[in-house]
Each structure stands twice: as structure tokens, then as C-alpha cells.
Tab-separated table of C-alpha atoms in Angstrom:
chain	number	residue	atom	x	y	z
A	468	MET	CA	3.213	-51.496	-3.222
A	469	ASN	CA	1.868	-55.222	-3.637
A	470	TYR	CA	1.834	-56.478	-7.506
A	471	VAL	CA	-2.122	-55.334	-8.032
A	472	HIS	CA	-0.508	-51.969	-7.686
A	473	VAL	CA	2.129	-52.259	-9.527
A	474	LYS	CA	-0.314	-53.832	-12.154
A	475	THR	CA	-2.683	-51.013	-11.804
A	476	MET	CA	0.488	-48.202	-12.304
A	477	LYS	CA	1.777	-50.769	-15.071
A	478	ASN	CA	-1.514	-50.018	-16.978
A	479	LEU	CA	-2.118	-46.283	-16.539
A	480	ILE	CA	1.369	-45.552	-17.177
A	481	ALA	CA	0.431	-46.901	-20.872
A	482	ALA	CA	-2.406	-45.095	-20.727
A	483	GLY	CA	-0.946	-41.868	-20.330
A	484	VAL	CA	2.308	-42.341	-23.088
A	485	MET	CA	-0.555	-43.179	-25.058
A	486	ILE	CA	-2.560	-40.162	-24.440
A	487	ALA	CA	0.515	-38.188	-24.880
A	488	VAL	CA	1.904	-39.827	-27.820
A	489	GLY	CA	-1.274	-40.149	-29.586
A	490	ASP	CA	-2.027	-35.973	-29.124
A	491	SER	CA	1.439	-35.545	-30.431
A	492	LEU	CA	1.142	-37.189	-33.525
A	493	GLN	CA	-2.263	-35.990	-34.229
A	494	TRP	CA	-0.622	-32.548	-33.775
A	495	PHE	CA	2.187	-34.091	-36.070
A	496	GLY	CA	-0.145	-34.755	-39.026
A	497	LEU	CA	-2.010	-31.485	-38.912
A	498	SER	CA	1.319	-29.241	-39.192
A	499	SER	CA	2.994	-31.548	-41.306
A	500	MET	CA	-0.041	-31.447	-43.532
A	501	MET	CA	-0.634	-27.543	-42.976
A	502	GLU	CA	3.157	-27.482	-44.071
A	503	ARG	CA	2.551	-29.008	-47.524
A	504	VAL	CA	-0.015	-26.891	-47.803
A	505	ALA	CA	1.379	-23.720	-47.282
A	506	SER	CA	4.572	-25.184	-49.725
A	507	SER	CA	1.891	-25.882	-52.311
A	508	THR	CA	0.170	-22.598	-52.345
A	509	GLN	CA	4.211	-21.118	-52.464
A	510	THR	CA	4.883	-22.941	-55.721
A	511	LEU	CA	1.615	-22.191	-57.225
A	512	MET	CA	1.782	-18.450	-56.499
A	513	LEU	CA	5.413	-18.707	-57.889
A	514	THR	CA	4.874	-20.360	-60.890
A	515	ALA	CA	1.570	-19.040	-61.791
A	516	TYR	CA	2.245	-15.680	-62.608
A	517	ASP	CA	5.221	-13.749	-63.777
A	518	TRP	CA	6.928	-12.457	-60.882
A	519	SER	CA	9.471	-9.509	-60.722
A	520	ALA	CA	12.494	-10.272	-59.187
A	521	ILE	CA	11.874	-8.453	-55.828
A	522	GLN	CA	8.049	-9.814	-55.978
A	523	ALA	CA	9.322	-13.299	-56.422
A	524	LEU	CA	11.915	-12.982	-53.193
A	525	LEU	CA	8.407	-11.130	-51.438
A	526	VAL	CA	5.837	-14.078	-51.849
A	527	ARG	CA	9.313	-16.946	-51.238
A	528	ASN	CA	9.794	-15.312	-47.908
A	529	ILE	CA	6.163	-14.876	-46.646
A	530	TYR	CA	5.545	-18.380	-47.436
A	531	ASP	CA	8.576	-19.375	-46.270
A	532	GLY	CA	7.762	-17.960	-42.558
A	533	GLU	CA	4.398	-20.090	-42.556
A	534	ILE	CA	6.347	-23.416	-43.959
A	535	MET	CA	8.890	-22.804	-41.677
A	536	PHE	CA	6.590	-22.740	-38.536
A	537	TRP	CA	4.233	-26.096	-39.173
A	538	GLY	CA	7.904	-27.228	-40.051
A	539	CYS	CA	8.765	-26.600	-36.594
A	540	LEU	CA	5.455	-27.839	-34.940
A	541	SER	CA	5.654	-30.882	-36.428
A	542	LEU	CA	9.279	-31.551	-35.862
A	543	VAL	CA	8.644	-30.734	-32.265
A	544	SER	CA	5.536	-32.685	-32.084
A	545	LEU	CA	7.073	-36.085	-33.360
A	546	CYS	CA	10.417	-35.967	-31.078
A	547	TRP	CA	7.737	-35.030	-28.295
A	548	ALA	CA	6.070	-38.339	-28.914
A	549	VAL	CA	9.621	-40.224	-28.902
A	550	GLY	CA	10.751	-38.537	-26.464
A	551	CYS	CA	8.306	-39.082	-23.779
A	552	THR	CA	8.014	-42.819	-24.796
A	553	LEU	CA	11.618	-43.747	-24.730
A	554	LEU	CA	12.048	-41.760	-21.353
A	555	VAL	CA	9.360	-42.947	-19.969
A	556	ALA	CA	10.453	-46.651	-21.135
A	557	ALA	CA	14.012	-45.629	-19.580
A	558	PHE	CA	12.534	-44.381	-16.220
A	559	TYR	CA	10.606	-48.126	-15.787
A	560	ARG	CA	13.568	-50.173	-17.171
A	561	PHE	CA	16.708	-48.488	-15.210
A	562	TRP	CA	15.446	-46.420	-12.439
A	563	SER	CA	11.906	-47.309	-10.989
A	564	ILE	CA	7.896	-47.599	-11.763
A	565	ARG	CA	7.055	-45.035	-9.457
A	566	LEU	CA	9.861	-42.314	-11.120
A	567	ALA	CA	7.887	-43.801	-14.434
A	568	ALA	CA	4.672	-42.931	-13.024
A	569	LEU	CA	5.791	-39.256	-11.853
A	570	PHE	CA	7.323	-38.663	-15.483
A	571	THR	CA	4.079	-39.707	-16.777
A	572	ILE	CA	1.776	-37.519	-15.070
A	573	GLY	CA	4.699	-34.612	-16.085
A	574	ALA	CA	4.288	-36.105	-19.820
A	575	VAL	CA	0.739	-35.644	-19.706
A	576	VAL	CA	0.081	-32.500	-17.810
A	577	SER	CA	2.792	-30.898	-20.181
A	578	THR	CA	1.325	-32.601	-23.626
A	579	VAL	CA	-1.820	-30.683	-22.437
A	580	ALA	CA	-0.256	-27.746	-21.077
A	581	LEU	CA	2.033	-26.576	-24.181
A	582	SER	CA	-0.711	-27.407	-26.410
A	583	ALA	CA	-3.541	-25.214	-24.711
A	584	PRO	CA	-2.343	-22.220	-26.611
A	585	LEU	CA	-2.535	-23.793	-30.385
A	586	ARG	CA	-5.652	-25.213	-29.056
A	587	PHE	CA	-7.471	-21.966	-28.335
A	588	ALA	CA	-5.328	-19.996	-31.282
A	589	ASP	CA	-7.471	-22.462	-33.198
A	590	GLY	CA	-10.712	-22.459	-31.360
A	591	LEU	CA	-10.359	-18.742	-31.410
A	592	TRP	CA	-10.225	-18.336	-34.987
A	593	GLN	CA	-12.865	-20.689	-36.181
A	594	TRP	CA	-15.305	-18.567	-33.627
A	595	ILE	CA	-14.313	-15.825	-35.530
A	596	VAL	CA	-14.084	-17.152	-39.050
A	597	GLY	CA	-16.631	-19.712	-38.492
A	598	ILE	CA	-16.356	-23.355	-40.014
A	599	PRO	CA	-15.627	-23.188	-43.708
A	600	SER	CA	-18.071	-25.212	-45.800
A	601	MET	CA	-15.701	-27.491	-48.182
A	602	GLY	CA	-18.463	-27.581	-50.483
A	603	SER	CA	-18.788	-24.231	-51.085
A	604	VAL	CA	-14.950	-23.769	-52.476
A	605	SER	CA	-15.295	-24.138	-56.336
A	606	GLY	CA	-13.331	-26.764	-58.365
A	607	ARG	CA	-11.207	-29.358	-56.987
A	608	ALA	CA	-11.708	-28.723	-53.241
A	609	GLU	CA	-14.317	-30.758	-53.640
A	610	ILE	CA	-11.647	-33.574	-53.653
A	611	ALA	CA	-11.077	-32.792	-49.964
A	612	ALA	CA	-14.395	-32.465	-48.638
A	613	PRO	CA	-14.552	-36.154	-47.471
A	614	PRO	CA	-11.567	-36.313	-45.172
A	615	GLY	CA	-11.888	-32.641	-44.395
A	616	SER	CA	-15.448	-33.070	-42.473
A	617	LEU	CA	-14.215	-36.353	-41.086
A	618	VAL	CA	-11.140	-34.975	-39.724
A	619	HIS	CA	-12.983	-32.128	-38.159
A	620	THR	CA	-16.257	-34.161	-36.738
A	621	LEU	CA	-13.794	-36.325	-35.350
A	622	PHE	CA	-10.504	-34.719	-34.156
A	623	ASP	CA	-11.352	-31.408	-33.985
A	624	THR	CA	-14.820	-30.966	-32.298
A	625	SER	CA	-16.441	-33.845	-29.728
A	626	VAL	CA	-15.524	-37.640	-29.627
A	627	PHE	CA	-11.524	-37.348	-29.447
A	628	GLY	CA	-11.474	-33.997	-27.723
A	629	ILE	CA	-13.596	-35.486	-24.895
A	630	MET	CA	-12.217	-38.541	-24.778
A	631	ARG	CA	-8.391	-36.918	-24.256
A	632	VAL	CA	-9.726	-34.621	-21.565
A	633	VAL	CA	-11.383	-37.256	-19.733
A	634	LEU	CA	-8.581	-39.611	-20.014
A	635	SER	CA	-6.135	-37.471	-19.132
A	636	ILE	CA	-7.852	-36.248	-15.694
A	637	VAL	CA	-8.384	-39.497	-14.897
A	638	VAL	CA	-4.444	-41.044	-15.782
A	639	VAL	CA	-3.264	-38.228	-13.563
A	640	LEU	CA	-5.431	-38.282	-10.545
A	641	ALA	CA	-4.996	-42.027	-10.180
A	642	LEU	CA	-1.093	-42.068	-10.541
A	643	SER	CA	-1.638	-39.497	-8.199
A	644	VAL	CA	-3.709	-41.504	-5.566
A	645	LEU	CA	-1.187	-44.543	-6.344
A	646	LEU	CA	2.111	-42.362	-5.463
A	647	ALA	CA	0.562	-40.954	-2.770
A	648	ARG	CA	-0.510	-44.660	-1.102
A	649	SER	CA	2.890	-45.742	-2.501
A	650	LEU	CA	4.846	-43.728	0.041
A	651	LYS	CA	2.473	-44.670	2.965
A	652	ARG	CA	3.750	-47.923	2.802
A	653	THR	CA	7.408	-46.865	3.385
A	654	ASN	CA	6.366	-46.736	7.310
A	655	PHE	CA	5.211	-50.703	6.831
A	656	HIS	CA	8.155	-51.071	5.590
A	657	MET	CA	10.131	-49.902	8.698
A	658	LYS	CA	8.334	-51.635	10.855
A	659	ALA	CA	8.816	-54.890	9.168
A	660	VAL	CA	12.750	-54.296	9.741
A	661	ASN	CA	12.656	-53.158	13.641
B	477	MET	CA	-8.126	-61.101	1.919
B	478	SER	CA	-5.468	-62.790	-0.144
B	479	GLY	CA	-5.383	-66.309	-0.083
B	480	ILE	CA	-4.887	-70.114	-1.738
B	481	ILE	CA	-8.683	-71.225	-1.264
B	482	PRO	CA	-8.627	-75.175	-1.789
B	483	MET	CA	-11.057	-76.140	-4.201
B	484	ASN	CA	-11.735	-79.755	-3.841
B	485	ALA	CA	-10.554	-82.777	-1.224
B	486	ALA	CA	-7.000	-83.685	-3.059
B	487	ALA	CA	-6.056	-79.585	-2.380
B	488	LYS	CA	-6.994	-80.172	1.354
B	489	ASN	CA	-4.568	-83.087	1.898
B	490	VAL	CA	-1.147	-81.248	0.033
B	491	SER	CA	0.070	-78.219	1.252
B	492	GLY	CA	3.109	-76.078	0.260
B	493	LEU	CA	2.218	-75.658	-3.475
B	494	MET	CA	2.271	-72.384	-3.574
B	495	THR	CA	2.854	-69.372	-0.983
B	496	VAL	CA	1.634	-65.996	-0.929
B	497	SER	CA	4.137	-63.725	-1.263
B	498	ARG	CA	4.007	-59.699	-1.838
B	499	SER	CA	4.974	-59.792	-5.261
B	500	GLY	CA	2.201	-62.545	-6.019
B	501	PHE	CA	1.673	-66.292	-6.015
B	502	LEU	CA	4.836	-68.299	-5.899
B	503	VAL	CA	5.190	-71.992	-7.231
B	504	ALA	CA	7.018	-74.077	-4.892
B	505	ASP	CA	9.925	-76.191	-5.925
B	506	ASP	CA	8.919	-79.575	-8.469
B	507	THR	CA	5.406	-78.250	-8.795
B	508	SER	CA	3.645	-76.672	-12.155
B	509	VAL	CA	0.630	-74.780	-12.280
B	510	PHE	CA	-1.865	-74.745	-15.070
B	511	TRP	CA	-4.892	-72.392	-15.464
B	512	LYS	CA	-7.424	-71.751	-18.533
B	513	ARG	CA	-7.627	-68.508	-20.099
B	514	TRP	CA	-11.236	-66.897	-20.865
B	515	SER	CA	-9.815	-64.998	-24.015
B	516	PRO	CA	-8.474	-66.944	-26.072
B	517	PRO	CA	-9.934	-69.937	-24.547
B	518	PHE	CA	-6.065	-71.967	-24.218
B	519	PHE	CA	-4.151	-73.037	-21.290
B	520	GLU	CA	-1.491	-71.291	-19.575
B	521	GLY	CA	1.066	-72.905	-17.161
B	522	ALA	CA	4.193	-71.617	-14.864
B	523	LEU	CA	6.558	-73.857	-13.482
B	524	ALA	CA	8.743	-73.910	-10.112
B	525	GLY	CA	9.530	-70.762	-9.018
B	526	ASP	CA	7.516	-68.419	-11.115
B	527	VAL	CA	5.378	-65.920	-9.517
B	528	LEU	CA	1.551	-65.766	-10.451
B	529	THR	CA	0.246	-62.452	-10.372
B	530	PRO	CA	-3.824	-62.881	-11.296
B	531	GLY	CA	-5.591	-59.838	-11.667
B	532	GLY	CA	-8.734	-61.461	-10.320
B	533	ASN	CA	-9.955	-64.822	-9.150
B	534	LEU	CA	-8.108	-67.856	-11.046
B	535	ARG	CA	-8.727	-71.446	-10.585
B	536	VAL	CA	-5.546	-73.565	-10.756
B	537	VAL	CA	-4.563	-77.084	-10.963
B	538	ALA	CA	-1.296	-77.864	-9.196
B	539	VAL	CA	0.777	-80.689	-10.121
B	540	ARG	CA	3.627	-82.122	-8.807
B	541	GLY	CA	6.014	-82.536	-11.798
B	542	SER	CA	4.579	-83.242	-14.513
B	543	GLU	CA	2.582	-85.904	-13.600
B	544	ALA	CA	-0.704	-85.038	-15.050
B	545	SER	CA	-1.367	-85.190	-19.193
B	546	LYS	CA	-3.195	-81.839	-20.904
B	547	SER	CA	-6.476	-83.819	-20.721
B	548	GLU	CA	-6.244	-84.510	-17.556
B	549	ILE	CA	-5.833	-81.260	-16.651
B	550	LYS	CA	-8.454	-80.254	-18.704
B	551	ASN	CA	-10.892	-82.251	-16.513
B	552	ALA	CA	-9.835	-81.471	-13.376
B	553	LEU	CA	-10.528	-77.842	-14.293
B	554	ASN	CA	-13.932	-78.297	-15.589
B	555	ASN	CA	-14.947	-80.801	-12.809
B	556	PRO	CA	-12.894	-79.621	-9.534
B	557	ASP	CA	-15.069	-81.907	-7.067
B	558	SER	CA	-14.208	-85.424	-8.821
B	559	SER	CA	-10.659	-84.626	-9.699
B	560	GLU	CA	-8.036	-86.428	-8.298
B	561	LEU	CA	-5.744	-83.415	-8.815
B	562	PRO	CA	-5.612	-80.414	-6.467
B	563	ILE	CA	-7.001	-77.626	-7.549
B	564	PHE	CA	-7.043	-74.401	-5.662
B	565	GLU	CA	-8.868	-70.823	-6.216
B	566	LEU	CA	-5.847	-67.795	-6.022
B	567	VAL	CA	-7.705	-64.741	-4.790
B	568	PRO	CA	-5.855	-61.612	-5.455
B	569	GLY	CA	-7.653	-60.130	-2.262
B	570	LEU	CA	-7.371	-56.293	-2.875
B	571	GLU	CA	-10.736	-54.978	-4.165
B	572	GLU	CA	-9.107	-52.269	-6.397
B	573	PRO	CA	-11.028	-50.331	-8.117
B	574	LEU	CA	-8.337	-48.477	-9.548
B	575	LEU	CA	-7.399	-52.139	-11.421
B	576	LYS	CA	-10.577	-51.462	-13.182
B	577	VAL	CA	-10.519	-47.871	-14.091
B	578	SER	CA	-6.605	-48.288	-15.374
B	579	ARG	CA	-8.413	-51.004	-17.327
B	580	LEU	CA	-10.700	-48.907	-18.630
B	581	ALA	CA	-8.102	-45.923	-19.368
B	582	LEU	CA	-5.399	-48.112	-21.047
B	583	ALA	CA	-8.580	-49.670	-23.157
B	584	ALA	CA	-9.386	-45.865	-23.945
B	585	GLY	CA	-5.568	-45.026	-24.522
B	586	VAL	CA	-5.109	-47.991	-27.018
B	587	ILE	CA	-8.054	-46.301	-28.991
B	588	TYR	CA	-6.893	-43.012	-28.765
B	589	LEU	CA	-3.363	-43.714	-29.697
B	590	ILE	CA	-5.124	-45.633	-33.177
B	591	ALA	CA	-6.379	-42.190	-33.947
B	592	GLY	CA	-3.623	-40.469	-33.339
B	593	VAL	CA	-2.086	-42.526	-35.447
B	594	LEU	CA	-4.733	-42.824	-37.901
B	595	PHE	CA	-5.036	-38.897	-38.183
B	596	GLY	CA	-1.032	-38.249	-37.683
B	597	VAL	CA	0.297	-40.585	-39.786
B	598	ALA	CA	-1.623	-42.542	-42.197
B	599	MET	CA	-4.150	-39.615	-43.666
B	600	PRO	CA	-1.844	-37.184	-44.209
B	601	THR	CA	0.263	-39.255	-46.183
B	602	ALA	CA	-2.800	-40.679	-47.787
B	603	LEU	CA	-3.916	-37.082	-48.812
B	604	ARG	CA	-0.666	-36.659	-50.213
B	605	TYR	CA	-0.782	-39.226	-52.518
B	606	VAL	CA	-4.467	-38.505	-53.368
B	607	ALA	CA	-3.114	-34.772	-54.235
B	608	LEU	CA	-0.359	-36.444	-56.030
B	609	SER	CA	-2.583	-38.481	-58.692
B	610	TYR	CA	-4.863	-35.421	-58.835
B	611	GLU	CA	-2.726	-32.776	-59.453
B	612	GLY	CA	1.101	-31.597	-59.400
B	613	ALA	CA	0.591	-29.144	-56.871
B	614	VAL	CA	1.706	-30.732	-54.002
B	615	ASP	CA	5.379	-29.915	-55.312
B	616	THR	CA	7.583	-27.840	-52.544
B	617	ARG	CA	9.572	-25.303	-54.095
B	618	HIS	CA	12.508	-27.080	-53.220
B	619	LEU	CA	11.484	-30.198	-55.452
B	620	LEU	CA	10.623	-27.734	-58.198
B	621	GLU	CA	14.147	-26.121	-58.409
B	622	ARG	CA	15.660	-29.477	-58.182
B	623	LYS	CA	13.683	-30.499	-60.765
B	624	LYS	CA	14.493	-27.191	-62.783
B	625	VAL	CA	11.105	-26.398	-63.320
B	626	ILE	CA	11.637	-22.943	-61.658
B	627	ASP	CA	14.979	-21.631	-61.113
B	628	ASP	CA	15.788	-18.703	-58.263
B	629	TYR	CA	18.942	-17.625	-60.109
B	630	LYS	CA	17.625	-17.250	-62.933
B	631	VAL	CA	14.812	-14.669	-61.773
B	632	LEU	CA	17.053	-12.805	-59.542
B	633	LYS	CA	19.112	-12.682	-62.929
B	634	LYS	CA	16.705	-10.858	-64.984
B	635	ASN	CA	16.487	-8.390	-62.497
B	636	ASP	CA	13.588	-6.680	-63.976
B	637	ILE	CA	11.445	-4.066	-62.336
B	638	ASP	CA	7.912	-4.259	-63.499
B	639	GLU	CA	5.626	-1.319	-64.782
B	640	GLY	CA	3.502	-1.143	-61.098
B	641	THR	CA	7.039	-0.666	-59.365
B	642	LYS	CA	8.205	1.844	-61.915
B	643	LYS	CA	5.198	3.485	-61.792
B	644	PHE	CA	5.211	3.633	-57.982
B	645	VAL	CA	8.488	4.850	-57.505
B	646	SER	CA	8.331	7.874	-60.210
B	647	ASP	CA	5.210	8.867	-58.097
B	648	MET	CA	6.972	9.004	-55.320
B	649	ASN	CA	9.800	10.791	-57.136
B	650	ALA	CA	7.527	13.218	-58.435
B	651	ALA	CA	5.573	14.067	-55.130
B	652	LYS	CA	9.240	14.303	-53.653
B	653	GLU	CA	10.295	17.224	-56.202
B	654	GLY	CA	6.558	18.293	-55.663
B	655	SER	CA	6.936	19.191	-52.037
B	656	LYS	CA	9.807	20.844	-51.865
């Protein structure tokens, strides 16, 4: 590997980590918002009516499951983002750039693979229920309309989805090519020793 | 085809100011090297023993020690033919399409990361404060319990079953009695 290859590899590693971290952070934001939404709904349900003891427990437990799901998801995505960054940085700093590249491929592929079921479920749900128009919800939901539609346009549908898919494919392929090439170079090194 | 190409007469007369190595262009002892960056347009320098790793062709001025002033170096870089100082073009050599791809990927990655930070950190926080300023519905159960707005134990101690449940239980008992 000469320095041009090292430079290329550094760029690609940085890009790969940014994809993994950016994607995880989006999941973190989505799930932490959903956690708060579930929690607020729980509070409203608990305080808006005079529940009997057993009904209050029931309401609490139903929403607690949802809150726990989104809370776990947000924590896992945050840890995933931090962990990927730290591990790649550690590989790069203490082992070798090639191991860091290998781990970057792993990070990108596993980020895509692990979030695939969630994306699929999300897409399926939207396909089933249709995309709700925030304007059709009466009352104070109108406040949430601008950010909601912005999120939907940018995060969920086209721009960043296509960007993520193209970027992860490009990064993984380019890093694989570079890694394979860097293996070939060892022959040259052995010849020089002889 | 990596190499150090002399750009003027002064450069052809001197040798050994730089050498090509696997890790880049090595600056020789007692030599300083200067070049112009495109953006931002500042001058940069490397000292003896440094290794230059340009991503593309790079025009540099090589100086023994530090015997040239800044304006001299600037003039030399702008007009290589009329300069006394040796000027070289460093050619990294490898026409590397992957380098260009990696740069594009890096730029796109930065945009994607910024989007991730915006949607993942900035927007949830902003929405939380927007919601706070409109309605107190963002208070979680735990927060309300801490604020003593709701109290689980009080609810549990009351332990009264509502009318609907009473009716349901009595209906069940009646149905049981009826089936016997």
C-alpha cells in the first residue's frame, strides 16, 4: 500500500463510520421521540380519567411496555453509534488501517442489516395504514405538522434513504477492492526481501 | 508514474532536495519546502524530514535552510520561469479513481452525519421544548410522581372497584349460577 491507497482508505473509513453513526443517530432520535410520545400519552391517560386501581395498573403496564421498547431502542442505537466510532478509532490507532477498514465494512453492513427489520416493519405499517396527514388531526396536533412533514420528506422517503443505500454500497465495495489489492502487494514485499 | 519534475532552470541544477518513497515525498536534510494551498489560499511549508503526501499534482518551492523570504516564495510560485529558487512539480503518479470516489463518499458522509445529528439530536430536543412551551403533556409518569401530581400508592390504597367491574363480576357469578 502506498500513501495514495492509505489516503483513499482513510477517506472511506471516515465515510463508513459517518454512515453508521448518522444512521444510528437517526434511529436514536426517532426512538427517543417515540418514547416521550408514549410516556406523555400514558401520563394523559392516567391523569385525564378517574381509574380504579386495577385499571390504572393496566393502563400503566400497557404503556410501560411501549416505553421500554422505544427506550431500549434509543439506548442501543446511541451505544451502537458511540461503539462503532470508538472501535474503528481503536483499530486505526492501535492495530492497523487495514483492520480498521475491515471493521468499517462490518459496521456498515451490520448497521444496515440490523435496522432492516425495523425499516421493513415501518414501511409495512405505512403501506397498511397509509401516510396520515397531520392537518387532518384536529386541535393542537397542528403544531407538530411542519416538522412532521419535513421529517417524512427527508428522513423516511427519498433523499437520505437513497443516499444511505448508495453510500453504503460504494463504501463497502471500494474498501473491499482496496483490501484485496493490499493483500496482493505482499508478494512485492517478499520479492524485495529475497 | 510518480516523480519530482523540475519546473525551471534553478531546479535542474540542484538535486537531492527531495526523494520519492513509498509513503510520500521525503524532504531532505537542511531543506524547507513551500507550496500554495488552493482553498483557503495560504502558504504551507514542510521542514527537513517531513513527508509530503499530496492528493494531486503539487507545485512546490524548495529552499536550502530558510534563506528565502515569504514574498520571494510567493513570486517564485507565481512565475516559475523567472525565479532563482528551484521549483518542482510533485506528481503522486497513481491515477487513482478510487481516491476520487472516496472523496465524494467522504463529502456525502459528512452531509449524512449532519443530517443524523439534526434529526437524531437537534430535532427531538427542539420538539421537546416546543411541546413544553405549549402544553405540559411531555411530563412523564415518573416526573409527575416526583412532582407529587399523581401518586401510585394513593391510587392503590383506595382499592375501590368501579361499577362496571362490579357489574361484570356479578354477571359472571350469575352466569355461573345459571349454568349449574
